[in-house]
Phi, psi and omega in degrees: 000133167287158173317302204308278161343314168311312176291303205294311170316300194270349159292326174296340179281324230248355188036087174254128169261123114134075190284081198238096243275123172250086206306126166284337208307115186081037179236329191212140197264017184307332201199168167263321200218124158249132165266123190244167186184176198220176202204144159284337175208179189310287191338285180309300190316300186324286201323281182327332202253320178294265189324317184295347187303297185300327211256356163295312159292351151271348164292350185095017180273146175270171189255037195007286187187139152244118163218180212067030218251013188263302199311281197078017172266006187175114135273115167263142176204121184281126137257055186055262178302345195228126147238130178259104178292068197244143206268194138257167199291341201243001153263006176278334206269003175267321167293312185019097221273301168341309206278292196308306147328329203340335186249036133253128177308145167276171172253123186259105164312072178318136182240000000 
């Protein structure tokens, strides 16, 4: 599995919602991909963003930075090429990432 899979695997394990992969490439120069996804409640963000940590650094990937993760409200987690967004439900739709991105393609993930 590529990073991108890995993350997509462990926000999915975690029932993370409405899960949506965003190509950056030659739109930003931060990432190849941003995922954004969302948690119901502090707890679930916390898991998610903890599992994407985790299953990245056993695949051998470094982890840049997470930060916002005592908040749980917007966990940002760098894997470099993938920075993953996972929101709680009731800050995503203020942030609304999707929109602000809007001329980045989405991507479908193989798993």
């Amino acid at each position: 599995m590529n990073l991108l899979q890995i993350a997509y695997k462990a926000v999915d394990d975690k029932h993370a919602e409405d899960i949506v992969v965003l190509n950056m490439e030659g739109i930003s120069f931060l990432a190849d991909q941003f995922m954004v996804c969302h948690g119901n409640s502090d707890r679930q963000v916390q898991a998610i963003a903890r599992e994407v940590k985790e299953q990245a650094e056993k695949a051998g990937y470094t982890v840049r930075r997470m930060e916002g993760f005592d908040q749980a409200r917007w966990v940002l987690v760098d894997l470099g090429d993938v920075v993953v967004h996972v929101f709680h439900k009731d800050e995503r739709g203020y942030y609304n990432l999707e929109r602000l991105w809007g001329d980045a393609p989405l991507l479908e993930v193989a798993q």
